[in-house]
Amino acid sequence: MSTGLPPAGTHDRLKELSGLKELARQGPDPGATERQHAKGKLTARERIELLLDGGSFTEIEPLRIHRATGLGLEARRYYTDGVITGWGTVEGRTVFVCAHDFRILGGTLGEAHAEKIHKIMDMAVAAGAPLVSLNDGAGARIQEGVLAQAGYGGIFRRHSRASGVIPQISVILGPCAGGASYGPALTDFVFTVRDLSQMFITGPDVVQAVTGAEVTLNGLGGADVHAEVSGVAHFLYDDEETCLAEVRYLLSLLPSNNRELPPAVSCGDPADRLCEAVLDLVPADGNRSYDIRRVIGELVDDGDFMEVHAGWAPNIVCALARMDGQTVGVVANQPTVMAGVLDIKASEKGARFVQFCDAFSVPLVTLVDVPGFLPGVDQEHEGIIRHGAKLLYAYCNATVPRVSVVLRKAYGGAYIVMDSRSIGADVALAWPGNEIAVMGAEGAANVVFRRDIAEAEDPEAMRRQKIEEYRRELVHPYYAAERGLVDDVIDPRETRATLIRTLAMLRAKDAEPPRRKHGNPPH
């Protein structure tokens, strides 16, 4: 794109510059914005306006154009090259952003496009500020060949090196196919919008050609699929406005980088508030279910928390919240789903969340009500041992403040994995109805007293007697406390106050890990 000879006067130059900047903002095709809106989608610039504080965005390289020739590209050189990059603020704190502009070359990635993203990623790491990627592009620019592929490689390398250094958030607001989908997979959180977001390695046409299966774009890689089936997406919303508002909320809970603590806010919810409702929310009968999210709501500030991966592996709940104005990460078994057992998906979900919290100095609160790991041939054959070990490894490796509370059941290896005292919880608490044991009294009695029960005149009466004997000797609420495996048995109504006092005590915790290049976590 040529602008001709430069005007002679300064005012003329400024007028020309203003015109070029306006062309970069509007794009080369006046109808492209209308077509984007007709699809029910916002433009890249409209998205940035919703994400950032008003008037805070500073754009870089708005006049960048590609250098490619051949296959008609030399006639299609447009300012921004299909991606808008820069920085602004969210609640006054710096955030870097890159947004694919589908109106220009379909938001495809070529050499210049990729270099703009590389630059903004490097700037985000250097400045120690979060990076938000607004994805809405048709993938690699085929006409630029291997240069586009190399551009993706540079993005992936930067995502990997920035992991655990700055928060990285991907928002999928259109297609994200092929190699492009690996970028979001390397970030900390993936946000999606129903009926807009689409992610897949190979599209429906290729799937049908290779496997014969017919599937739609949304059926293959839509937002619901990734939020509930694959686990690729952490959050799912019905519209872009709500989605971007929630990205802002998530950023408000997180530190800007791994050298800072999460921001604290003033809190009107009393730190010593008694949680009377939990007495009725959690049944004393360990076989009855309840919604752990209601318990979390009672414990955290103003009942407000942000659940991560709500639709995937729902037998474990992971959430970010505040307690006395301080950000915490909550991990909790969910008795309403599969009785709260740990399985492969739940272990992976919990492990990733624990690792994120540890990377960014977010204290961990673990609420335990777990009957064990899910038994079954499929679970064993699919590797529950190595997948379950991921959650164990994540907790053992975490150096942030860690407090666990056993609400009811805590059986077998699952008890150990759920941040027990033995794997490094700083403080382990329990409610008076806790049952901490190798297994439930019923199952244990059947194993330990198998012969006595079989030889008894009344086997059922003997079984009941032995169950009560086992429970009295090994599963009573104070057994673990008497042996130092639980630091205190507390009144459930005082859980919030106790957690807040404990986390305040641990705020300056200093636990340097051993020197090593990195660990080798279970695969």
Short mmCIF file of C-alpha atoms in Angstrom, two decimals:
data_model
loop_
_atom_site.label_atom_id
_atom_site.label_comp_id
_atom_site.label_asym_id
_atom_site.label_seq_id
_atom_site.Cartn_x
_atom_site.Cartn_y
_atom_site.Cartn_z
CA MET A 1 0.00 0.00 0.00
CA SER A 2 1.60 3.24 -1.14
CA THR A 3 0.76 6.69 0.22
CA GLY A 4 2.60 8.60 -2.52
CA LEU A 5 5.04 11.45 -1.91
CA PRO A 6 4.89 12.93 1.59
CA PRO A 7 3.22 16.37 1.89
CA ALA A 8 5.58 19.28 2.39
CA GLY A 9 4.10 20.90 5.50
CA THR A 10 3.87 19.60 9.07
CA HIS A 11 0.13 20.14 9.19
CA ASP A 12 -0.25 18.21 5.96
CA ARG A 13 1.84 15.39 7.38
CA LEU A 14 -0.34 15.28 10.48
CA LYS A 15 -3.45 15.20 8.34
CA GLU A 16 -2.02 12.33 6.34
CA LEU A 17 -1.08 10.46 9.53
CA SER A 18 -4.57 10.94 10.92
CA GLY A 19 -6.05 9.56 7.73
CA LEU A 20 -3.80 6.51 7.79
CA LYS A 21 -4.62 5.80 11.45
CA GLU A 22 -8.32 6.11 10.68
CA LEU A 23 -7.94 3.71 7.76
CA ALA A 24 -6.18 1.25 10.06
CA ARG A 25 -9.05 1.54 12.56
CA GLN A 26 -11.85 1.20 10.01
CA GLY A 27 -10.24 -1.44 7.79
CA PRO A 28 -10.10 -1.49 3.99
CA ASP A 29 -13.62 -2.87 3.43
CA PRO A 30 -16.53 -0.74 4.71
CA GLY A 31 -18.84 -3.74 4.58
CA ALA A 32 -16.61 -6.03 6.65
CA THR A 33 -17.85 -4.65 9.97
CA GLU A 34 -21.45 -5.19 8.92
CA ARG A 35 -20.68 -8.78 7.93
CA GLN A 36 -19.02 -9.40 11.29
CA HIS A 37 -22.06 -8.03 13.11
CA ALA A 38 -24.38 -10.08 10.89
CA LYS A 39 -22.67 -13.20 12.25
CA GLY A 40 -23.54 -12.06 15.77
CA LYS A 41 -19.90 -11.15 16.45
CA LEU A 42 -18.23 -8.00 17.67
CA THR A 43 -15.21 -6.55 15.88
CA ALA A 44 -11.75 -6.86 17.38
CA ARG A 45 -11.72 -3.21 18.43
CA GLU A 46 -15.15 -3.45 20.01
CA ARG A 47 -13.91 -6.40 22.03
CA ILE A 48 -10.86 -4.50 23.22
CA GLU A 49 -13.09 -1.62 24.33
CA LEU A 50 -15.15 -4.02 26.45
CA LEU A 51 -12.10 -5.71 27.93
CA LEU A 52 -10.06 -2.65 28.92
CA ASP A 53 -10.79 0.44 30.98
CA GLY A 54 -12.28 3.16 28.82
CA GLY A 55 -9.70 5.21 26.91
CA SER A 56 -6.75 3.19 28.23
CA PHE A 57 -5.76 1.28 25.08
CA THR A 58 -2.45 2.10 23.42
CA GLU A 59 -2.00 0.35 20.09
CA ILE A 60 1.35 -0.61 18.63
CA GLU A 61 2.19 -1.27 14.99
CA PRO A 62 -1.19 -0.17 13.61
CA LEU A 63 0.50 0.62 10.28
CA ARG A 64 2.23 -2.75 9.90
CA ILE A 65 1.68 -4.48 6.53
CA HIS A 66 2.94 -7.81 5.21
CA ARG A 67 5.75 -8.18 2.67
CA ALA A 68 4.53 -11.35 0.96
CA THR A 69 4.12 -11.61 -2.80
CA GLY A 70 2.54 -14.14 -5.10
CA LEU A 71 -0.87 -15.81 -5.13
CA GLY A 72 -2.47 -12.36 -5.11
CA LEU A 73 -1.10 -11.24 -1.74
CA GLU A 74 0.78 -8.26 -3.20
CA ALA A 75 -2.61 -6.68 -3.96
CA ARG A 76 -3.97 -7.36 -0.46
CA ARG A 77 -1.73 -5.38 1.86
CA TYR A 78 -3.73 -3.82 4.67
CA TYR A 79 -2.77 -1.93 7.79
CA THR A 80 -2.59 -4.00 11.04
CA ASP A 81 -2.23 -7.17 8.90
CA GLY A 82 -5.28 -8.63 10.64
CA VAL A 83 -4.22 -8.40 14.28
CA ILE A 84 -4.52 -5.54 16.76
CA THR A 85 -1.91 -5.42 19.52
CA GLY A 86 -1.21 -3.10 22.42
CA TRP A 87 -1.83 -2.53 26.10
CA GLY A 88 -4.28 -0.84 28.42
CA THR A 89 -5.59 -1.26 31.93
CA VAL A 90 -8.16 -3.39 33.75
CA GLU A 91 -9.19 -1.75 37.03
CA GLY A 92 -6.12 0.44 36.70
CA ARG A 93 -3.58 -2.37 36.24
CA THR A 94 -1.67 -2.90 32.99
CA VAL A 95 -2.84 -5.69 30.68
CA PHE A 96 -1.47 -6.56 27.23
CA VAL A 97 -3.79 -7.70 24.48
CA CYS A 98 -3.73 -9.09 20.97
CA ALA A 99 -6.94 -9.43 18.99
CA HIS A 100 -7.40 -11.12 15.63
CA ASP A 101 -9.37 -8.92 13.25
CA PHE A 102 -11.44 -11.29 11.13
CA ARG A 103 -12.40 -8.40 8.83
CA ILE A 104 -8.85 -8.29 7.43
CA LEU A 105 -7.63 -11.38 5.59
CA GLY A 106 -9.88 -13.48 7.83
CA GLY A 107 -7.57 -12.80 10.77
CA THR A 108 -5.13 -15.31 9.26
CA LEU A 109 -1.60 -15.48 10.58
CA GLY A 110 1.30 -14.60 8.31
CA GLU A 111 4.85 -13.45 8.98
CA ALA A 112 4.07 -9.80 9.87
CA HIS A 113 0.96 -10.81 11.83
CA ALA A 114 3.01 -13.27 13.88
CA GLU A 115 5.82 -10.78 14.50
CA LYS A 116 3.32 -8.34 15.98
CA ILE A 117 2.11 -11.02 18.38
CA HIS A 118 5.70 -12.02 19.23
CA LYS A 119 6.49 -8.41 20.10
CA ILE A 120 3.48 -7.91 22.37
CA MET A 121 4.17 -11.20 24.15
CA ASP A 122 7.77 -10.17 24.78
CA MET A 123 6.58 -6.79 26.04
CA ALA A 124 4.10 -8.43 28.43
CA VAL A 125 6.81 -10.61 29.98
CA ALA A 126 9.26 -7.69 30.21
CA ALA A 127 6.62 -5.47 31.84
CA GLY A 128 5.37 -8.24 34.12
CA ALA A 129 1.73 -7.89 33.10
CA PRO A 130 -0.99 -10.35 32.01
CA LEU A 131 -1.58 -11.19 28.35
CA VAL A 132 -5.08 -11.65 26.94
CA SER A 133 -5.47 -13.13 23.44
CA LEU A 134 -8.78 -12.55 21.65
CA ASN A 135 -8.87 -15.34 19.06
CA ASP A 136 -10.98 -15.06 15.92
CA GLY A 137 -8.93 -16.12 12.92
CA ALA A 138 -9.00 -18.60 10.06
CA GLY A 139 -5.60 -20.09 10.96
CA ALA A 140 -2.35 -19.95 9.03
CA ARG A 141 -2.20 -17.76 5.93
CA ILE A 142 -1.72 -20.50 3.38
CA GLN A 143 -0.23 -18.17 0.77
CA GLU A 144 2.73 -17.46 3.07
CA GLY A 145 3.51 -21.14 3.52
CA VAL A 146 6.15 -22.14 6.03
CA LEU A 147 6.62 -18.56 7.26
CA ALA A 148 3.16 -18.78 8.82
CA GLN A 149 4.05 -22.08 10.46
CA ALA A 150 7.23 -20.58 11.87
CA GLY A 151 5.14 -17.71 13.21
CA TYR A 152 3.04 -20.16 15.21
CA GLY A 153 6.19 -21.80 16.52
CA GLY A 154 7.37 -18.47 17.89
CA ILE A 155 4.03 -17.95 19.63
CA PHE A 156 4.08 -21.43 21.20
CA ARG A 157 7.63 -20.98 22.46
CA ARG A 158 6.71 -17.67 24.07
CA HIS A 159 3.57 -19.08 25.68
CA SER A 160 5.65 -21.87 27.19
CA ARG A 161 8.36 -19.56 28.49
CA ALA A 162 5.79 -17.14 29.94
CA SER A 163 3.94 -19.97 31.70
CA GLY A 164 4.02 -19.36 35.44
CA VAL A 165 5.56 -15.91 34.88
CA ILE A 166 2.52 -13.86 33.83
CA PRO A 167 -1.14 -14.88 33.68
CA GLN A 168 -2.09 -15.84 30.12
CA ILE A 169 -5.74 -15.87 29.09
CA SER A 170 -7.21 -16.97 25.76
CA VAL A 171 -10.69 -15.91 24.66
CA ILE A 172 -12.08 -17.89 21.72
CA LEU A 173 -14.53 -15.69 19.82
CA GLY A 174 -14.61 -17.40 16.45
CA PRO A 175 -12.65 -20.13 14.65
CA CYS A 176 -9.35 -21.34 16.09
CA ALA A 177 -8.32 -24.30 13.98
CA GLY A 178 -5.30 -26.44 13.24
CA GLY A 179 -2.02 -25.35 14.77
CA ALA A 180 -3.63 -22.16 16.05
CA SER A 181 -5.51 -24.15 18.68
CA TYR A 182 -2.30 -25.10 20.47
CA GLY A 183 -1.70 -21.48 21.50
CA PRO A 184 -4.78 -21.32 23.77
CA ALA A 185 -4.01 -24.82 25.06
CA LEU A 186 -0.70 -23.50 26.40
CA THR A 187 -2.32 -20.62 28.30
CA ASP A 188 -3.68 -20.63 31.84
CA PHE A 189 -7.37 -20.17 31.07
CA VAL A 190 -9.56 -20.53 27.97
CA PHE A 191 -12.84 -18.60 27.73
CA THR A 192 -15.49 -19.55 25.16
CA VAL A 193 -18.85 -18.25 23.91
CA ARG A 194 -21.64 -20.60 22.93
CA ASP A 195 -22.30 -20.77 19.15
CA LEU A 196 -19.25 -18.56 18.38
CA SER A 197 -16.21 -20.46 19.63
CA GLN A 198 -14.81 -23.31 17.56
CA MET A 199 -11.54 -25.14 18.20
CA PHE A 200 -10.23 -28.26 16.51
CA ILE A 201 -7.04 -29.69 15.06
CA THR A 202 -8.73 -31.10 11.94
CA GLY A 203 -12.03 -29.80 10.62
CA PRO A 204 -15.25 -31.72 9.85
CA ASP A 205 -14.32 -32.28 6.21
CA VAL A 206 -11.03 -33.96 7.12
CA VAL A 207 -12.69 -35.98 9.88
CA GLN A 208 -15.29 -37.26 7.42
CA ALA A 209 -12.69 -38.02 4.75
CA VAL A 210 -10.51 -40.00 7.14
CA THR A 211 -13.04 -41.64 9.45
CA GLY A 212 -16.33 -41.41 7.59
CA ALA A 213 -17.98 -39.67 10.54
CA GLU A 214 -20.20 -36.70 9.76
CA VAL A 215 -20.04 -33.90 12.32
CA THR A 216 -20.81 -30.19 12.41
CA LEU A 217 -18.33 -27.48 13.37
CA ASN A 218 -19.95 -27.04 16.79
CA GLY A 219 -20.40 -30.77 17.25
CA LEU A 220 -16.70 -31.30 16.64
CA GLY A 221 -15.17 -28.37 18.48
CA GLY A 222 -17.83 -25.98 19.72
CA ALA A 223 -17.86 -24.21 23.05
CA ASP A 224 -20.11 -26.76 24.79
CA VAL A 225 -17.94 -29.64 23.63
CA HIS A 226 -14.77 -28.11 25.03
CA ALA A 227 -16.41 -26.93 28.26
CA GLU A 228 -18.07 -30.27 29.07
CA VAL A 229 -16.40 -33.08 27.13
CA SER A 230 -12.77 -32.33 26.25
CA GLY A 231 -11.96 -29.99 29.14
CA VAL A 232 -10.08 -27.63 26.81
CA ALA A 233 -12.26 -24.67 27.83
CA HIS A 234 -12.37 -23.44 31.42
CA PHE A 235 -15.30 -21.04 31.05
CA LEU A 236 -18.44 -20.92 28.88
CA TYR A 237 -20.79 -17.97 28.37
CA ASP A 238 -23.78 -17.11 26.20
CA ASP A 239 -22.52 -13.81 24.79
CA GLU A 240 -19.31 -11.86 24.24
CA GLU A 241 -20.19 -9.02 26.61
CA THR A 242 -20.62 -11.35 29.60
CA CYS A 243 -17.54 -13.32 28.62
CA LEU A 244 -15.28 -10.26 28.48
CA ALA A 245 -16.73 -8.90 31.74
CA GLU A 246 -15.77 -12.21 33.39
CA VAL A 247 -12.25 -11.98 31.94
CA ARG A 248 -12.00 -8.60 33.67
CA TYR A 249 -13.20 -10.18 36.92
CA LEU A 250 -10.68 -12.99 36.68
CA LEU A 251 -7.86 -10.49 36.11
CA SER A 252 -8.97 -8.59 39.22
CA LEU A 253 -8.37 -11.74 41.30
CA LEU A 254 -4.87 -12.42 39.96
CA PRO A 255 -1.46 -10.84 40.46
CA SER A 256 0.16 -9.19 37.46
CA ASN A 257 3.06 -11.64 37.56
CA ASN A 258 4.72 -14.33 39.66
CA ARG A 259 6.72 -11.80 41.68
CA GLU A 260 3.65 -10.15 43.16
CA LEU A 261 0.89 -11.25 45.50
CA PRO A 262 -2.73 -11.18 44.31
CA PRO A 263 -4.37 -7.78 44.89
CA ALA A 264 -6.28 -7.37 48.15
CA VAL A 265 -9.55 -5.46 48.34
CA SER A 266 -11.55 -3.99 51.19
CA CYS A 267 -14.20 -6.38 52.43
CA GLY A 268 -17.51 -5.63 54.10
CA ASP A 269 -18.13 -9.30 54.97
CA PRO A 270 -16.94 -9.77 58.60
CA ALA A 271 -13.94 -12.06 58.92
CA ASP A 272 -15.39 -13.58 62.10
CA ARG A 273 -18.86 -14.19 60.64
CA LEU A 274 -20.36 -17.45 61.86
CA CYS A 275 -21.57 -19.79 59.13
CA GLU A 276 -24.73 -21.13 60.75
CA ALA A 277 -26.11 -22.44 57.46
CA VAL A 278 -23.43 -25.09 57.03
CA LEU A 279 -24.94 -27.14 59.85
CA ASP A 280 -28.01 -27.72 57.70
CA LEU A 281 -26.23 -27.80 54.33
CA VAL A 282 -24.02 -30.80 55.16
CA PRO A 283 -25.98 -33.89 56.31
CA ALA A 284 -24.48 -35.84 59.17
CA ASP A 285 -25.19 -39.06 57.27
CA GLY A 286 -22.17 -39.61 55.06
CA ASN A 287 -24.28 -41.40 52.45
CA ARG A 288 -26.43 -38.34 51.76
CA SER A 289 -25.29 -35.85 49.15
CA TYR A 290 -25.17 -32.05 49.23
CA ASP A 291 -23.89 -29.30 46.95
CA ILE A 292 -20.39 -28.28 48.04
CA ARG A 293 -20.78 -25.04 46.10
CA ARG A 294 -23.32 -23.86 48.67
CA VAL A 295 -20.77 -24.54 51.41
CA ILE A 296 -18.12 -22.60 49.51
CA GLY A 297 -20.59 -19.74 49.15
CA GLU A 298 -21.02 -19.64 52.93
CA LEU A 299 -17.28 -19.51 53.58
CA VAL A 300 -16.05 -16.93 51.05
CA ASP A 301 -16.60 -13.17 50.96
CA ASP A 302 -20.19 -12.25 50.08
CA GLY A 303 -20.81 -15.75 48.72
CA ASP A 304 -18.98 -14.81 45.52
CA PHE A 305 -16.63 -17.20 43.74
CA MET A 306 -15.53 -17.94 40.18
CA GLU A 307 -15.72 -21.64 39.39
CA VAL A 308 -13.13 -22.98 36.94
CA HIS A 309 -14.06 -25.87 34.61
CA ALA A 310 -17.60 -25.92 36.01
CA GLY A 311 -18.87 -28.19 33.23
CA TRP A 312 -15.97 -30.65 33.12
CA ALA A 313 -15.15 -33.24 35.81
CA PRO A 314 -17.84 -31.79 38.10
CA ASN A 315 -17.09 -34.32 40.84
CA ILE A 316 -14.40 -31.88 41.95
CA VAL A 317 -14.92 -28.13 42.28
CA CYS A 318 -12.11 -25.64 41.66
CA ALA A 319 -12.79 -21.97 42.26
CA LEU A 320 -11.16 -18.61 42.83
CA ALA A 321 -12.66 -16.44 45.55
CA ARG A 322 -11.75 -13.97 48.28
CA MET A 323 -11.62 -14.41 52.02
CA ASP A 324 -11.29 -11.22 54.02
CA GLY A 325 -10.44 -9.48 50.74
CA GLN A 326 -7.57 -11.85 49.89
CA THR A 327 -7.67 -14.12 46.83
CA VAL A 328 -7.76 -17.86 47.56
CA GLY A 329 -8.05 -20.97 45.44
CA VAL A 330 -10.60 -23.53 46.62
CA VAL A 331 -10.47 -27.23 45.76
CA ALA A 332 -13.39 -29.34 46.97
CA ASN A 333 -14.97 -32.71 46.39
CA GLN A 334 -18.55 -32.51 45.08
CA PRO A 335 -20.81 -35.12 46.73
CA THR A 336 -23.68 -34.47 44.29
CA VAL A 337 -21.63 -35.93 41.41
CA MET A 338 -20.42 -39.53 41.70
CA ALA A 339 -20.41 -39.05 45.50
CA GLY A 340 -17.33 -36.84 45.09
CA VAL A 341 -14.93 -39.62 44.15
CA LEU A 342 -11.67 -38.83 42.42
CA ASP A 343 -11.31 -40.14 38.88
CA ILE A 344 -8.96 -39.43 35.99
CA LYS A 345 -10.60 -36.19 34.87
CA ALA A 346 -11.05 -34.84 38.39
CA SER A 347 -7.40 -35.53 39.18
CA GLU A 348 -6.22 -33.69 36.08
CA LYS A 349 -8.56 -30.78 36.71
CA GLY A 350 -7.46 -30.41 40.32
CA ALA A 351 -3.77 -30.78 39.50
CA ARG A 352 -3.78 -28.03 36.87
CA PHE A 353 -5.64 -25.67 39.19
CA VAL A 354 -3.30 -26.34 42.12
CA GLN A 355 -0.28 -25.74 39.87
CA PHE A 356 -1.71 -22.44 38.66
CA CYS A 357 -2.43 -21.23 42.19
CA ASP A 358 1.06 -22.20 43.31
CA ALA A 359 2.67 -20.43 40.34
CA PHE A 360 0.91 -17.14 41.16
CA SER A 361 1.01 -17.15 44.97
CA VAL A 362 -2.68 -17.91 45.47
CA PRO A 363 -3.23 -19.71 48.83
CA LEU A 364 -5.08 -23.02 48.66
CA VAL A 365 -8.08 -24.07 50.73
CA THR A 366 -9.07 -27.73 50.28
CA LEU A 367 -12.48 -28.99 51.43
CA VAL A 368 -12.43 -32.76 51.75
CA ASP A 369 -15.36 -35.16 51.53
CA VAL A 370 -14.07 -38.01 49.43
CA PRO A 371 -14.96 -41.73 49.51
CA GLY A 372 -11.90 -42.73 47.50
CA PHE A 373 -10.78 -43.15 43.91
CA LEU A 374 -13.30 -44.41 41.37
CA PRO A 375 -12.89 -48.19 40.98
CA GLY A 376 -13.24 -49.85 37.60
CA VAL A 377 -11.45 -51.62 34.78
CA ASP A 378 -11.70 -48.58 32.49
CA GLN A 379 -10.17 -46.26 35.08
CA GLU A 380 -7.28 -48.64 35.74
CA HIS A 381 -6.62 -49.30 32.07
CA GLU A 382 -6.75 -45.59 31.22
CA GLY A 383 -4.14 -44.83 33.87
CA ILE A 384 -5.83 -43.68 37.06
CA ILE A 385 -2.53 -44.38 38.83
CA ARG A 386 -0.52 -41.88 36.80
CA HIS A 387 -3.38 -39.39 36.45
CA GLY A 388 -4.19 -39.51 40.15
CA ALA A 389 -0.50 -38.98 40.83
CA LYS A 390 -0.72 -35.64 38.98
CA LEU A 391 -2.90 -34.19 41.75
CA LEU A 392 -0.65 -35.69 44.40
CA TYR A 393 2.44 -34.25 42.70
CA ALA A 394 0.85 -30.82 42.34
CA TYR A 395 0.02 -30.58 46.04
CA CYS A 396 3.38 -31.96 47.16
CA ASN A 397 5.16 -29.46 44.94
CA ALA A 398 3.11 -26.43 46.03
CA THR A 399 4.79 -23.91 48.34
CA VAL A 400 1.88 -21.50 48.80
CA PRO A 401 -0.09 -21.47 52.08
CA ARG A 402 -2.20 -24.65 52.19
CA VAL A 403 -5.09 -25.34 54.58
CA SER A 404 -7.34 -28.40 54.37
CA VAL A 405 -10.64 -29.12 56.11
CA VAL A 406 -12.17 -32.59 56.31
CA LEU A 407 -15.93 -32.08 56.32
CA ARG A 408 -17.05 -35.71 56.43
CA LYS A 409 -15.44 -38.69 54.68
CA ALA A 410 -11.73 -38.93 53.89
CA TYR A 411 -10.99 -42.48 52.82
CA GLY A 412 -7.93 -44.25 51.50
CA GLY A 413 -5.43 -42.82 49.06
CA ALA A 414 -7.88 -40.10 48.07
CA TYR A 415 -7.61 -38.66 51.59
CA ILE A 416 -3.85 -38.47 51.27
CA VAL A 417 -4.06 -36.85 47.83
CA MET A 418 -6.54 -34.17 48.92
CA ASP A 419 -3.83 -32.14 50.67
CA SER A 420 -3.56 -34.15 53.86
CA ARG A 421 -1.15 -33.17 56.62
CA SER A 422 1.20 -35.96 55.53
CA ILE A 423 1.84 -34.42 52.07
CA GLY A 424 2.51 -30.93 53.35
CA ALA A 425 -0.69 -29.09 54.24
CA ASP A 426 0.39 -26.30 56.58
CA VAL A 427 -2.71 -26.69 58.72
CA ALA A 428 -5.18 -29.60 58.61
CA LEU A 429 -8.58 -29.14 60.20
CA ALA A 430 -11.67 -31.32 60.53
CA TRP A 431 -15.32 -31.04 61.46
CA PRO A 432 -16.68 -33.15 64.34
CA GLY A 433 -18.37 -35.58 61.95
CA ASN A 434 -15.17 -36.50 60.10
CA GLU A 435 -14.35 -40.07 59.19
CA ILE A 436 -10.67 -40.38 58.29
CA ALA A 437 -9.74 -43.98 57.56
CA VAL A 438 -8.36 -46.45 55.06
CA MET A 439 -11.94 -47.16 54.01
CA GLY A 440 -15.47 -46.91 55.36
CA ALA A 441 -16.35 -48.91 58.45
CA GLU A 442 -18.72 -51.19 56.49
CA GLY A 443 -16.12 -52.19 53.93
CA ALA A 444 -13.34 -52.48 56.47
CA ALA A 445 -15.38 -54.73 58.77
CA ASN A 446 -16.19 -57.05 55.88
CA VAL A 447 -12.47 -57.46 55.19
CA VAL A 448 -10.96 -57.48 58.68
CA PHE A 449 -13.65 -59.62 60.31
CA ARG A 450 -14.51 -61.75 57.32
CA ARG A 451 -14.02 -65.08 59.14
CA ASP A 452 -15.81 -63.97 62.32
CA ILE A 453 -18.84 -62.87 60.31
CA ALA A 454 -18.90 -66.04 58.21
CA GLU A 455 -18.72 -68.35 61.26
CA ALA A 456 -21.28 -66.47 63.39
CA GLU A 457 -24.72 -67.94 64.07
CA ASP A 458 -26.19 -64.60 62.98
CA PRO A 459 -23.76 -63.20 60.37
CA GLU A 460 -25.70 -59.99 59.86
CA ALA A 461 -25.78 -59.21 63.59
CA MET A 462 -22.07 -60.01 63.83
CA ARG A 463 -21.38 -57.78 60.85
CA ARG A 464 -23.19 -54.86 62.50
CA GLN A 465 -21.28 -55.47 65.71
CA LYS A 466 -17.92 -55.49 63.95
CA ILE A 467 -18.78 -52.38 61.96
CA GLU A 468 -19.50 -50.54 65.18
CA GLU A 469 -16.32 -51.93 66.76
CA TYR A 470 -14.20 -50.77 63.84
CA ARG A 471 -15.86 -47.36 63.83
CA ARG A 472 -15.35 -46.97 67.59
CA GLU A 473 -11.70 -47.95 67.44
CA LEU A 474 -10.43 -46.39 64.21
CA VAL A 475 -12.97 -44.04 62.63
CA HIS A 476 -14.14 -41.87 65.50
CA PRO A 477 -13.88 -38.09 64.88
CA TYR A 478 -10.85 -37.58 67.11
CA TYR A 479 -8.67 -40.48 66.02
CA ALA A 480 -6.61 -38.43 63.56
CA ALA A 481 -6.46 -35.45 65.93
CA GLU A 482 -5.12 -37.63 68.74
CA ARG A 483 -2.26 -38.67 66.45
CA GLY A 484 -1.41 -35.22 65.10
CA LEU A 485 -2.69 -35.84 61.59
CA VAL A 486 -5.34 -33.18 62.14
CA ASP A 487 -4.33 -29.96 63.89
CA ASP A 488 -7.76 -29.27 65.31
CA VAL A 489 -11.37 -30.36 65.20
CA ILE A 490 -13.43 -27.21 64.82
CA ASP A 491 -17.02 -26.05 65.07
CA PRO A 492 -18.25 -25.98 61.43
CA ARG A 493 -19.83 -22.58 62.04
CA GLU A 494 -16.37 -21.15 62.76
CA THR A 495 -14.78 -22.46 59.56
CA ARG A 496 -14.65 -19.10 57.79
CA ALA A 497 -13.13 -17.31 60.77
CA THR A 498 -10.62 -20.11 61.38
CA LEU A 499 -9.54 -20.21 57.74
CA ILE A 500 -9.07 -16.45 57.60
CA ARG A 501 -6.97 -16.40 60.79
CA THR A 502 -4.89 -19.31 59.55
CA LEU A 503 -4.28 -17.81 56.11
CA ALA A 504 -3.31 -14.50 57.70
CA MET A 505 -0.73 -16.34 59.80
CA LEU A 506 0.62 -18.06 56.68
CA ARG A 507 0.72 -14.96 54.48
CA ALA A 508 4.48 -14.55 54.87
CA LYS A 509 5.17 -18.27 54.44
CA ASP A 510 8.62 -18.89 53.00
CA ALA A 511 9.15 -22.39 51.63
CA GLU A 512 11.95 -22.53 49.11
CA PRO A 513 11.84 -25.69 46.96
CA PRO A 514 15.05 -27.69 46.51
CA ARG A 515 17.39 -26.53 43.74
CA ARG A 516 16.65 -28.27 40.47
CA LYS A 517 16.08 -27.40 36.85
CA HIS A 518 12.49 -28.67 37.10
CA GLY A 519 10.63 -31.71 38.32
CA ASN A 520 9.37 -34.55 36.18
CA PRO A 521 5.64 -34.75 36.94
CA PRO A 522 3.55 -37.83 36.10
CA HIS A 523 2.61 -37.81 32.42
#
